[in-house]
PDB file of C-alpha atoms in Angstrom:
ATOM      1  CA  MET A   1       0.038   0.171   0.324  1.00  0.00           C
ATOM      2  CA  ASP A   2       1.115   3.446  -0.798  1.00  0.00           C
ATOM      3  CA  SER A   3       0.138   6.654   0.500  1.00  0.00           C
ATOM      4  CA  THR A   4      -2.513   7.134  -2.202  1.00  0.00           C
ATOM      5  CA  ASP A   5      -4.610   3.629  -0.694  1.00  0.00           C
ATOM      6  CA  TRP A   6      -3.795   5.144   2.362  1.00  0.00           C
ATOM      7  CA  ALA A   7      -5.389   8.547   1.212  1.00  0.00           C
ATOM      8  CA  LEU A   8      -8.491   6.453  -0.045  1.00  0.00           C
ATOM      9  CA  LEU A   9      -8.317   4.423   3.150  1.00  0.00           C
ATOM     10  CA  THR A  10      -9.422   7.950   4.811  1.00  0.00           C
ATOM     11  CA  GLU A  11     -12.015   9.525   2.330  1.00  0.00           C
ATOM     12  CA  LEU A  12     -13.440   5.940   2.302  1.00  0.00           C
ATOM     13  CA  GLN A  13     -13.714   5.630   5.947  1.00  0.00           C
ATOM     14  CA  ALA A  14     -15.214   8.881   6.326  1.00  0.00           C
ATOM     15  CA  ASP A  15     -17.334   8.614   3.548  1.00  0.00           C
ATOM     16  CA  ALA A  16     -18.343   5.431   2.133  1.00  0.00           C
ATOM     17  CA  ARG A  17     -21.119   7.292  -0.122  1.00  0.00           C
ATOM     18  CA  LEU A  18     -18.648   9.274  -1.872  1.00  0.00           C
ATOM     19  CA  SER A  19     -18.366   8.373  -5.796  1.00  0.00           C
ATOM     20  CA  TYR A  20     -15.218   7.700  -7.659  1.00  0.00           C
ATOM     21  CA  SER A  21     -15.531  11.019  -9.134  1.00  0.00           C
ATOM     22  CA  GLU A  22     -15.609  12.937  -5.708  1.00  0.00           C
ATOM     23  CA  LEU A  23     -12.773  10.147  -4.881  1.00  0.00           C
ATOM     24  CA  SER A  24     -10.896  10.773  -8.076  1.00  0.00           C
ATOM     25  CA  ARG A  25     -10.950  15.232  -6.856  1.00  0.00           C
ATOM     26  CA  ARG A  26      -9.787  14.240  -3.672  1.00  0.00           C
ATOM     27  CA  VAL A  27      -6.672  12.201  -4.220  1.00  0.00           C
ATOM     28  CA  HIS A  28      -5.760  13.667  -7.326  1.00  0.00           C
ATOM     29  CA  LEU A  29      -6.050  10.752  -9.759  1.00  0.00           C
ATOM     30  CA  SER A  30      -8.745   9.910 -12.362  1.00  0.00           C
ATOM     31  CA  PRO A  31     -11.910   8.384 -11.758  1.00  0.00           C
ATOM     32  CA  PRO A  32     -10.610   5.631 -13.600  1.00  0.00           C
ATOM     33  CA  ALA A  33      -7.932   5.067 -11.370  1.00  0.00           C
ATOM     34  CA  VAL A  34      -9.741   5.390  -8.273  1.00  0.00           C
ATOM     35  CA  ALA A  35     -11.944   2.674  -9.661  1.00  0.00           C
ATOM     36  CA  GLU A  36      -9.380   0.040 -10.264  1.00  0.00           C
ATOM     37  CA  ARG A  37      -7.757   1.082  -6.838  1.00  0.00           C
ATOM     38  CA  VAL A  38     -10.912   0.708  -4.429  1.00  0.00           C
ATOM     39  CA  ARG A  39     -11.464  -2.812  -6.157  1.00  0.00           C
ATOM     40  CA  ARG A  40      -8.525  -3.912  -5.921  1.00  0.00           C
ATOM     41  CA  LEU A  41      -8.313  -3.041  -1.671  1.00  0.00           C
ATOM     42  CA  GLU A  42     -11.774  -4.560  -1.699  1.00  0.00           C
ATOM     43  CA  GLN A  43     -10.463  -7.794  -3.702  1.00  0.00           C
ATOM     44  CA  THR A  44      -7.161  -8.217  -1.244  1.00  0.00           C
ATOM     45  CA  GLY A  45      -9.671  -8.191   2.085  1.00  0.00           C
ATOM     46  CA  VAL A  46      -8.132  -4.114   3.097  1.00  0.00           C
ATOM     47  CA  ILE A  47     -11.231  -2.823   2.199  1.00  0.00           C
ATOM     48  CA  THR A  48     -14.158  -5.790   3.979  1.00  0.00           C
ATOM     49  CA  GLY A  49     -17.173  -3.918   3.889  1.00  0.00           C
ATOM     50  CA  TYR A  50     -19.245  -0.486   3.929  1.00  0.00           C
ATOM     51  CA  HIS A  51     -21.698   0.748   6.782  1.00  0.00           C
ATOM     52  CA  ALA A  52     -23.634   2.854   8.355  1.00  0.00           C
ATOM     53  CA  HIS A  53     -22.772   4.705  11.755  1.00  0.00           C
ATOM     54  CA  VAL A  54     -25.825   3.546  14.028  1.00  0.00           C
ATOM     55  CA  ASP A  55     -26.714   5.295  17.107  1.00  0.00           C
ATOM     56  CA  ARG A  56     -27.995   1.670  19.155  1.00  0.00           C
ATOM     57  CA  ALA A  57     -29.674   3.749  22.685  1.00  0.00           C
ATOM     58  CA  LYS A  58     -31.861   5.638  19.520  1.00  0.00           C
ATOM     59  CA  THR A  59     -32.719   2.328  18.286  1.00  0.00           C
ATOM     60  CA  GLY A  60     -33.892   0.652  21.314  1.00  0.00           C
ATOM     61  CA  TRP A  61     -30.010  -1.100  22.356  1.00  0.00           C
ATOM     62  CA  SER A  62     -29.193   0.869  25.518  1.00  0.00           C
ATOM     63  CA  VAL A  63     -27.974  -1.480  27.414  1.00  0.00           C
ATOM     64  CA  LEU A  64     -23.660  -2.348  26.434  1.00  0.00           C
ATOM     65  CA  ALA A  65     -21.534  -4.645  28.084  1.00  0.00           C
ATOM     66  CA  MET A  66     -18.296  -6.616  27.871  1.00  0.00           C
ATOM     67  CA  ILE A  67     -18.461 -10.093  28.599  1.00  0.00           C
ATOM     68  CA  ARG A  68     -15.273 -11.934  29.408  1.00  0.00           C
ATOM     69  CA  MET A  69     -15.853 -15.422  29.510  1.00  0.00           C
ATOM     70  CA  SER A  70     -14.049 -18.723  30.712  1.00  0.00           C
ATOM     71  CA  CYS A  71     -15.053 -21.717  28.964  1.00  0.00           C
ATOM     72  CA  TYR A  72     -12.349 -24.089  27.741  1.00  0.00           C
ATOM     73  CA  GLY A  73     -12.877 -26.953  26.820  1.00  0.00           C
ATOM     74  CA  PRO A  74     -15.360 -28.457  24.196  1.00  0.00           C
ATOM     75  CA  ARG A  75     -18.244 -25.720  25.620  1.00  0.00           C
ATOM     76  CA  CYS A  76     -16.942 -22.250  24.773  1.00  0.00           C
ATOM     77  CA  VAL A  77     -18.477 -19.951  22.883  1.00  0.00           C
ATOM     78  CA  LEU A  78     -15.620 -19.959  20.533  1.00  0.00           C
ATOM     79  CA  ARG A  79     -16.968 -23.779  19.419  1.00  0.00           C
ATOM     80  CA  ASP A  80     -20.155 -23.188  19.226  1.00  0.00           C
ATOM     81  CA  PRO A  81     -21.365 -20.532  15.825  1.00  0.00           C
ATOM     82  CA  GLN A  82     -24.915 -20.331  17.183  1.00  0.00           C
ATOM     83  CA  VAL A  83     -23.177 -17.770  19.140  1.00  0.00           C
ATOM     84  CA  ALA A  84     -22.516 -15.263  16.692  1.00  0.00           C
ATOM     85  CA  GLN A  85     -25.561 -15.450  15.485  1.00  0.00           C
ATOM     86  CA  TRP A  86     -26.820 -14.291  18.819  1.00  0.00           C
ATOM     87  CA  PRO A  87     -27.980 -10.318  18.142  1.00  0.00           C
ATOM     88  CA  GLU A  88     -27.163  -8.712  20.680  1.00  0.00           C
ATOM     89  CA  ILE A  89     -23.453  -9.862  20.265  1.00  0.00           C
ATOM     90  CA  LEU A  90     -22.462  -7.629  18.708  1.00  0.00           C
ATOM     91  CA  GLU A  91     -18.286  -8.972  18.933  1.00  0.00           C
ATOM     92  CA  ILE A  92     -16.296 -12.072  19.827  1.00  0.00           C
ATOM     93  CA  TYR A  93     -12.488 -12.057  20.352  1.00  0.00           C
ATOM     94  CA  ARG A  94     -10.805 -14.707  21.535  1.00  0.00           C
ATOM     95  CA  ILE A  95      -7.859 -13.742  24.412  1.00  0.00           C
ATOM     96  CA  THR A  96      -5.398 -14.296  26.358  1.00  0.00           C
ATOM     97  CA  GLY A  97      -5.263 -14.494  30.161  1.00  0.00           C
ATOM     98  CA  ASP A  98      -7.460 -15.782  32.341  1.00  0.00           C
ATOM     99  CA  ALA A  99     -10.447 -15.829  30.303  1.00  0.00           C
ATOM    100  CA  CYS A 100     -10.740 -16.763  26.203  1.00  0.00           C
ATOM    101  CA  SER A 101     -12.777 -14.815  24.752  1.00  0.00           C
ATOM    102  CA  LEU A 102     -14.722 -11.384  25.240  1.00  0.00           C
ATOM    103  CA  LEU A 103     -17.939 -10.133  23.368  1.00  0.00           C
ATOM    104  CA  LYS A 104     -19.479  -7.748  22.684  1.00  0.00           C
ATOM    105  CA  VAL A 105     -22.750  -7.292  23.961  1.00  0.00           C
ATOM    106  CA  ALA A 106     -26.209  -5.295  23.720  1.00  0.00           C
ATOM    107  CA  ALA A 107     -29.900  -5.083  24.889  1.00  0.00           C
ATOM    108  CA  GLY A 108     -32.729  -3.122  25.365  1.00  0.00           C
ATOM    109  CA  SER A 109     -33.071  -3.271  28.754  1.00  0.00           C
ATOM    110  CA  MET A 110     -31.179  -4.725  31.932  1.00  0.00           C
ATOM    111  CA  ASP A 111     -34.130  -8.062  31.658  1.00  0.00           C
ATOM    112  CA  ALA A 112     -33.596  -8.264  28.236  1.00  0.00           C
ATOM    113  CA  PHE A 113     -29.310  -8.411  29.246  1.00  0.00           C
ATOM    114  CA  GLU A 114     -30.014 -10.807  32.726  1.00  0.00           C
ATOM    115  CA  ARG A 115     -31.412 -13.958  29.765  1.00  0.00           C
ATOM    116  CA  VAL A 116     -28.215 -12.707  27.857  1.00  0.00           C
ATOM    117  CA  ILE A 117     -26.210 -13.894  30.653  1.00  0.00           C
ATOM    118  CA  ASP A 118     -28.367 -16.449  31.381  1.00  0.00           C
ATOM    119  CA  GLN A 119     -28.233 -18.304  27.681  1.00  0.00           C
ATOM    120  CA  LEU A 120     -24.385 -17.885  28.555  1.00  0.00           C
ATOM    121  CA  ALA A 121     -23.779 -19.853  31.770  1.00  0.00           C
ATOM    122  CA  PRO A 122     -23.555 -23.375  30.329  1.00  0.00           C
ATOM    123  CA  TYR A 123     -20.644 -22.318  27.900  1.00  0.00           C
ATOM    124  CA  GLY A 124     -18.799 -21.134  31.049  1.00  0.00           C
ATOM    125  CA  ARG A 125     -18.695 -18.294  33.652  1.00  0.00           C
ATOM    126  CA  PRO A 126     -19.682 -15.393  32.546  1.00  0.00           C
ATOM    127  CA  SER A 127     -18.645 -11.624  33.985  1.00  0.00           C
ATOM    128  CA  SER A 128     -20.017  -8.508  32.830  1.00  0.00           C
ATOM    129  CA  THR A 129     -18.126  -5.161  32.666  1.00  0.00           C
ATOM    130  CA  MET A 130     -21.269  -2.041  31.990  1.00  0.00           C
ATOM    131  CA  VAL A 131     -20.546   0.151  29.694  1.00  0.00           C
ATOM    132  CA  LEU A 132     -21.147   3.773  30.939  1.00  0.00           C
ATOM    133  CA  SER A 133     -20.059   5.900  28.373  1.00  0.00           C
ATOM    134  CA  THR A 134     -17.957   5.427  25.133  1.00  0.00           C
ATOM    135  CA  PRO A 135     -15.313   9.182  25.024  1.00  0.00           C
ATOM    136  CA  LEU A 136     -13.713   7.463  21.667  1.00  0.00           C
ATOM    137  CA  ASN A 137     -16.343   5.619  19.740  1.00  0.00           C
ATOM    138  CA  TRP A 138     -14.953   4.728  16.330  1.00  0.00           C
ATOM    139  CA  ARG A 139     -11.534   6.206  14.614  1.00  0.00           C
ATOM    140  CA  PRO A 140     -10.229   5.486  11.585  1.00  0.00           C
ATOM    141  CA  VAL A 141      -7.573   2.620  10.613  1.00  0.00           C
ATOM    142  CA  THR A 142      -4.277   4.378   9.575  1.00  0.00           C
ATOM    143  CA  SER A 143      -1.344   3.358   8.648  1.00  0.00           C
ATOM    144  CA  ALA A 144       1.169   2.403  11.134  1.00  0.00           C
ATOM    145  CA  ASP A 145       4.262   3.819  10.230  1.00  0.00           C
ATOM    146  CA  PRO A 146       3.237   7.251   8.169  1.00  0.00           C
ATOM    147  CA  GLU A 147       7.340   7.664   7.397  1.00  0.00           C
ATOM    148  CA  SER A 148       7.214   3.957   5.584  1.00  0.00           C
ATOM    149  CA  LEU A 149       4.128   5.141   3.129  1.00  0.00           C
ATOM    150  CA  ASP A 150       5.578   5.249   0.037  1.00  0.00           C
ATOM    151  CA  THR A 151       8.745   2.341   0.521  1.00  0.00           C
ATOM    152  CA  ILE A 152       5.777  -0.812   1.195  1.00  0.00           C
ATOM    153  CA  GLU A 153       5.635  -2.651  -2.154  1.00  0.00           C
ATOM    154  CA  HIS A 154       2.170  -2.958  -4.039  1.00  0.00           C
ATOM    155  CA  GLU A 155       1.361  -6.605  -3.883  1.00  0.00           C
TER     156      GLU A 155
END
């Protein structure tokens, strides 16, 4: 990836609805060149999708929590693909330490959250932490080393 790829990613992360024409104006390339670079970023898996950022609380999912699961062995949330299909489960991380996974969970009420905890209990010991506020809700991905942008080879 080079500095132009990063410029495209920066613009698309700020507004994924930009046209190729507008993107080309912003990164100083022709629309066909922009289209080709974006297609390459999609095909190589750098761009994994286009999404709208939604305010969960305004859509009825006001309870947000992180749940650490200690569930080693055959009955683990990481080994049951159905858990990832539960509407309350937003993200699942496999982690190190004294727990095997960390789940980001949203619910519409404390009663609904309690039901999620009850559903998780057969898999192991859930330990929850309620999210009170989110000072940093999202951040775009940037280059780890801006100085080396032009030295990274294209694939």
